[in-house]
Amino acid sequence: MAFVESDIICDLMKIRFTVRPQEERRSIVKDGRLTPALEILKKDGRLTRQFQPSWYGVYSWLTGSAVTNKLYCWPCLLLSTKKHNWANGGYCDWKNLSRSAFLHRSSHEHIKNEVSLKRIEHEGTPTVMLLREQRRLAVLEHNEKVRKNREVLKRLIDISVVLSRQEVAFRGRREAEESGGHFIELVSSFFRHDAELKGYWQTNASVFSGLSKTIQNELIECVAEEMAAYVDREIEDCSFFACEVDETAAISPLSQLSLVLRYVDRKGNTQERFLGFKDVGADRTAVALKQVVDSEISKYDYKRKLVSQSYDGAAVLAGELGGLQTLVKNDAPQALLVHCFAHRLNLILQQGAQCIKQTRCFFATLEGFPTFFTRSSKCTELLHRIVGRIPSLCAARWTPNSTVLHAIASEREKLCQVFQEIVDGSGWDGECRRQAAGFLAKLNDFQFIFLLYCYRSIFSITDVLCDVLQKNAADVNDCNSQVHLTITMIGDLRKEEHFKEVLKSAATALSDLPAPPKQPRVKLEDEPPADGQNAHFLLYNDIIDNILVQILLRFADIKALQFLALSDSSRFPAFSKQFPTDAFSSLADSYGSCFDLDRLKSEFGVIFRDDQFQNRSVSDILLLINETGLCEVLAEVYRFFCLIATIPATAVSEESRFSCLERIKAYLRSAVEQDHLSARATISIETKLLSFLETQPNWYDHVIARFASKKERCIELHYK
């Protein structure tokens, strides 16, 4: 665009410099300021003042318009955002020019505009433009390297996740060979179909290959940390959470604690999140354990939000005097101790078996059956050929014990055949024959068979209870109901007809097989003599009574959870007619500070009369409230059901998860630091959470950002 020299300033008044096209702005700056001689005289009394062209030399920023016959500040005229004479109206007071020019050039607005104009002039030079282009190309080259580095890192992250999720060792047995270990093999496979990226990775392998143990462990830690960050955000949003602690000393020489938090997320789903294993071998006192737990849950405002705590039963953990639960309760009075229901049942069966002489001997013998068949491959082959497989017993858990007992009871005849073949056959050593003869004698011993059928009746009831208690999402109300049903059913076993049924089953089992040599035969028509039958009746009642007493004792504190009745939706119609005052008072005593009780009672009155809420589980009610947008309308009721879903009926069955950790340790050829082992266990255990996070658009960006921030890397990972 061509400008008339005398009109440039007038044009700038009409169309501001900053809104013009870039090329036009460059042209104006390149042409520079106008310095016309102004034809104007100013009379000041007797004196006549005339414009002096030398002023343009004194003030390098000064410009003038021959059209308006006024002076302007060239930088302010172009760039000022404020209205003043030097930028808009023009200046023509020659008498005060020196003073006004001095004040203007010292102003913040003028200095800012002059600096900006100098930058614009500087950027327009060929050298600067060349440098700018070089910078642009350098940035493009840098970002391309970053993109490729991040693509390589994405594949290394995926490989680390796959191996950790599947509990496979990173190194493997063949790492010293040409083929390499599991991690290296997967790296080769992941790059096989991307020749460009593979070439880039191989070219830069001397700088960063990603194959070192340190890099592998750091990637695992970054993935676990990103998972933990998501859990942190979920718990920050929830109203309550419960802490579940188990001792895991059997996994390794280290004494460890596993930490699990239970809560309801914003969608109304109950979550149990594994936080990892913590080494407590140095100090296992309650105070030290409290410090470990504090370090993990203090960031969640547990003094206000922790509503339940459960432990594995160790005295230092759950003891009333000075135990960990007492120390936690001092900080969070509302955190009720809900001892693991499944562990209680385990202790009931354990102590019920150990406190009676006959049952101690019975279970010691029972334990010997699976052990005997693992002594040699020949014994195992014979068992598999005639019987099949007998599961192993577990001293810590009694569910496998029940399975062994049922297996021996149902396969007794075939087991007798196995032992008889060992006793009579050739090719067996003397020790094996002696043990086989002893087991054969036990399988034909009336008291052993009597106890076998006695405990089969008991385990048939307790197995059902165990299944309910082991459910991850089981709520306390369901467990409470099942415990009372179990007490009733075991109490019914004391009836004489049940005893006679067990006695008859034992006698029938013995009558079906010939007794071993020198063993008295028990005939079906000739039941044990009256005094022997009476002794068995007393033993039978002792077993039943002992288990009943243990159940009543160990589940006595369920009464403190009387408020759980408020969540029993099958009773809502009855509650609508007669409000459950006792249950509501129980809630007020334990968690009154967590609710607006008057509002909660009114909301209960609404849902008790609403057919939609009847005959639904706690989780279904939470989802219903969420999906129908009633979270704010029924805010207190929603918090109540969140509380019920948060209180754990059973600590997450870490015993079943410990086998996962043992497999990880078995696959690892070298010792793994505790933090790395815990991170791998987190990835393996929380597979559902990991699968969800992997679908999020920023998953890799977040993990790579954590990896880059751990220390200075030898490759570029940040875009410019």
PDB file of N, CA and C in Angstrom, residues 147-181:
ATOM      1  N   ARG A 147       9.158 -36.903  19.896  1.00  0.00           N
ATOM      2  CA  ARG A 147       8.073 -37.813  19.495  1.00  0.00           C
ATOM      3  C   ARG A 147       8.560 -39.250  19.385  1.00  0.00           C
ATOM      4  N   LYS A 148       9.705 -39.436  18.747  1.00  0.00           N
ATOM      5  CA  LYS A 148      10.243 -40.786  18.597  1.00  0.00           C
ATOM      6  C   LYS A 148      10.678 -41.365  19.943  1.00  0.00           C
ATOM      7  N   ASN A 149      11.295 -40.533  20.777  1.00  0.00           N
ATOM      8  CA  ASN A 149      11.694 -41.003  22.111  1.00  0.00           C
ATOM      9  C   ASN A 149      10.480 -41.450  22.919  1.00  0.00           C
ATOM     10  N   ARG A 150       9.408 -40.674  22.819  1.00  0.00           N
ATOM     11  CA  ARG A 150       8.196 -41.020  23.560  1.00  0.00           C
ATOM     12  C   ARG A 150       7.546 -42.272  22.982  1.00  0.00           C
ATOM     13  N   GLU A 151       7.623 -42.463  21.667  1.00  0.00           N
ATOM     14  CA  GLU A 151       7.079 -43.679  21.069  1.00  0.00           C
ATOM     15  C   GLU A 151       7.858 -44.903  21.543  1.00  0.00           C
ATOM     16  N   VAL A 152       9.174 -44.771  21.633  1.00  0.00           N
ATOM     17  CA  VAL A 152       9.992 -45.865  22.175  1.00  0.00           C
ATOM     18  C   VAL A 152       9.597 -46.146  23.619  1.00  0.00           C
ATOM     19  N   LEU A 153       9.445 -45.073  24.401  1.00  0.00           N
ATOM     20  CA  LEU A 153       9.118 -45.227  25.814  1.00  0.00           C
ATOM     21  C   LEU A 153       7.730 -45.837  25.999  1.00  0.00           C
ATOM     22  N   LYS A 154       6.799 -45.503  25.115  1.00  0.00           N
ATOM     23  CA  LYS A 154       5.462 -46.094  25.197  1.00  0.00           C
ATOM     24  C   LYS A 154       5.542 -47.614  25.087  1.00  0.00           C
ATOM     25  N   ARG A 155       6.370 -48.094  24.169  1.00  0.00           N
ATOM     26  CA  ARG A 155       6.505 -49.541  24.003  1.00  0.00           C
ATOM     27  C   ARG A 155       7.163 -50.183  25.204  1.00  0.00           C
ATOM     28  N   LEU A 156       8.143 -49.513  25.784  1.00  0.00           N
ATOM     29  CA  LEU A 156       8.783 -50.040  26.999  1.00  0.00           C
ATOM     30  C   LEU A 156       7.798 -50.065  28.162  1.00  0.00           C
ATOM     31  N   ILE A 157       6.930 -49.066  28.240  1.00  0.00           N
ATOM     32  CA  ILE A 157       5.897 -49.047  29.277  1.00  0.00           C
ATOM     33  C   ILE A 157       4.947 -50.218  29.087  1.00  0.00           C
ATOM     34  N   ASP A 158       4.503 -50.444  27.848  1.00  0.00           N
ATOM     35  CA  ASP A 158       3.585 -51.550  27.570  1.00  0.00           C
ATOM     36  C   ASP A 158       4.213 -52.894  27.936  1.00  0.00           C
ATOM     37  N   ILE A 159       5.492 -53.066  27.614  1.00  0.00           N
ATOM     38  CA  ILE A 159       6.174 -54.325  27.927  1.00  0.00           C
ATOM     39  C   ILE A 159       6.258 -54.516  29.435  1.00  0.00           C
ATOM     40  N   SER A 160       6.597 -53.467  30.158  1.00  0.00           N
ATOM     41  CA  SER A 160       6.682 -53.554  31.625  1.00  0.00           C
ATOM     42  C   SER A 160       5.334 -53.914  32.230  1.00  0.00           C
ATOM     43  N   VAL A 161       4.268 -53.310  31.689  1.00  0.00           N
ATOM     44  CA  VAL A 161       2.925 -53.584  32.197  1.00  0.00           C
ATOM     45  C   VAL A 161       2.515 -55.028  31.904  1.00  0.00           C
ATOM     46  N   VAL A 162       2.799 -55.504  30.700  1.00  0.00           N
ATOM     47  CA  VAL A 162       2.423 -56.879  30.331  1.00  0.00           C
ATOM     48  C   VAL A 162       3.106 -57.884  31.248  1.00  0.00           C
ATOM     49  N   LEU A 163       4.415 -57.733  31.454  1.00  0.00           N
ATOM     50  CA  LEU A 163       5.150 -58.677  32.295  1.00  0.00           C
ATOM     51  C   LEU A 163       4.694 -58.610  33.753  1.00  0.00           C
ATOM     52  N   SER A 164       4.459 -57.409  34.247  1.00  0.00           N
ATOM     53  CA  SER A 164       3.998 -57.262  35.638  1.00  0.00           C
ATOM     54  C   SER A 164       2.586 -57.786  35.810  1.00  0.00           C
ATOM     55  N   ARG A 165       1.719 -57.488  34.848  1.00  0.00           N
ATOM     56  CA  ARG A 165       0.333 -57.935  34.933  1.00  0.00           C
ATOM     57  C   ARG A 165       0.245 -59.461  34.902  1.00  0.00           C
ATOM     58  N   GLN A 166       1.087 -60.094  34.094  1.00  0.00           N
ATOM     59  CA  GLN A 166       1.075 -61.551  33.969  1.00  0.00           C
ATOM     60  C   GLN A 166       1.997 -62.238  34.974  1.00  0.00           C
ATOM     61  N   GLU A 167       2.641 -61.448  35.846  1.00  0.00           N
ATOM     62  CA  GLU A 167       3.506 -61.973  36.897  1.00  0.00           C
ATOM     63  C   GLU A 167       4.659 -62.798  36.322  1.00  0.00           C
ATOM     64  N   VAL A 168       5.240 -62.290  35.255  1.00  0.00           N
ATOM     65  CA  VAL A 168       6.349 -62.966  34.596  1.00  0.00           C
ATOM     66  C   VAL A 168       7.641 -62.206  34.898  1.00  0.00           C
ATOM     67  N   ALA A 169       8.727 -62.954  35.115  1.00  0.00           N
ATOM     68  CA  ALA A 169      10.017 -62.321  35.391  1.00  0.00           C
ATOM     69  C   ALA A 169      10.471 -61.504  34.195  1.00  0.00           C
ATOM     70  N   PHE A 170      11.152 -60.394  34.450  1.00  0.00           N
ATOM     71  CA  PHE A 170      11.648 -59.549  33.368  1.00  0.00           C
ATOM     72  C   PHE A 170      12.884 -60.162  32.715  1.00  0.00           C
ATOM     73  N   ARG A 171      13.677 -60.874  33.487  1.00  0.00           N
ATOM     74  CA  ARG A 171      14.943 -61.371  32.962  1.00  0.00           C
ATOM     75  C   ARG A 171      14.785 -62.749  32.321  1.00  0.00           C
ATOM     76  N   GLY A 172      14.341 -63.720  33.056  1.00  0.00           N
ATOM     77  CA  GLY A 172      14.199 -65.058  32.487  1.00  0.00           C
ATOM     78  C   GLY A 172      15.500 -65.836  32.543  1.00  0.00           C
ATOM     79  N   ARG A 173      15.419 -67.115  32.200  1.00  0.00           N
ATOM     80  CA  ARG A 173      16.572 -68.005  32.331  1.00  0.00           C
ATOM     81  C   ARG A 173      17.574 -67.835  31.200  1.00  0.00           C
ATOM     82  N   ARG A 174      17.165 -67.271  30.048  1.00  0.00           N
ATOM     83  CA  ARG A 174      18.008 -67.257  28.860  1.00  0.00           C
ATOM     84  C   ARG A 174      18.582 -65.882  28.573  1.00  0.00           C
ATOM     85  N   GLU A 175      18.592 -65.013  29.570  1.00  0.00           N
ATOM     86  CA  GLU A 175      19.057 -63.644  29.313  1.00  0.00           C
ATOM     87  C   GLU A 175      20.536 -63.604  28.938  1.00  0.00           C
ATOM     88  N   ALA A 176      21.316 -64.554  29.469  1.00  0.00           N
ATOM     89  CA  ALA A 176      22.742 -64.567  29.155  1.00  0.00           C
ATOM     90  C   ALA A 176      23.000 -65.059  27.737  1.00  0.00           C
ATOM     91  N   GLU A 177      22.012 -65.733  27.151  1.00  0.00           N
ATOM     92  CA  GLU A 177      22.177 -66.238  25.803  1.00  0.00           C
ATOM     93  C   GLU A 177      21.844 -65.152  24.791  1.00  0.00           C
ATOM     94  N   GLU A 178      22.002 -65.496  23.526  1.00  0.00           N
ATOM     95  CA  GLU A 178      21.800 -64.526  22.464  1.00  0.00           C
ATOM     96  C   GLU A 178      20.361 -64.037  22.407  1.00  0.00           C
ATOM     97  N   SER A 179      19.397 -64.921  22.717  1.00  0.00           N
ATOM     98  CA  SER A 179      17.985 -64.551  22.602  1.00  0.00           C
ATOM     99  C   SER A 179      17.555 -63.552  23.653  1.00  0.00           C
ATOM    100  N   GLY A 180      18.288 -63.530  24.785  1.00  0.00           N
ATOM    101  CA  GLY A 180      17.925 -62.577  25.821  1.00  0.00           C
ATOM    102  C   GLY A 180      16.794 -63.070  26.699  1.00  0.00           C
ATOM    103  N   GLY A 181      16.376 -62.220  27.678  1.00  0.00           N
ATOM    104  CA  GLY A 181      15.306 -62.578  28.588  1.00  0.00           C
ATOM    105  C   GLY A 181      13.948 -62.165  28.062  1.00  0.00           C
TER     106      GLY A 181
END
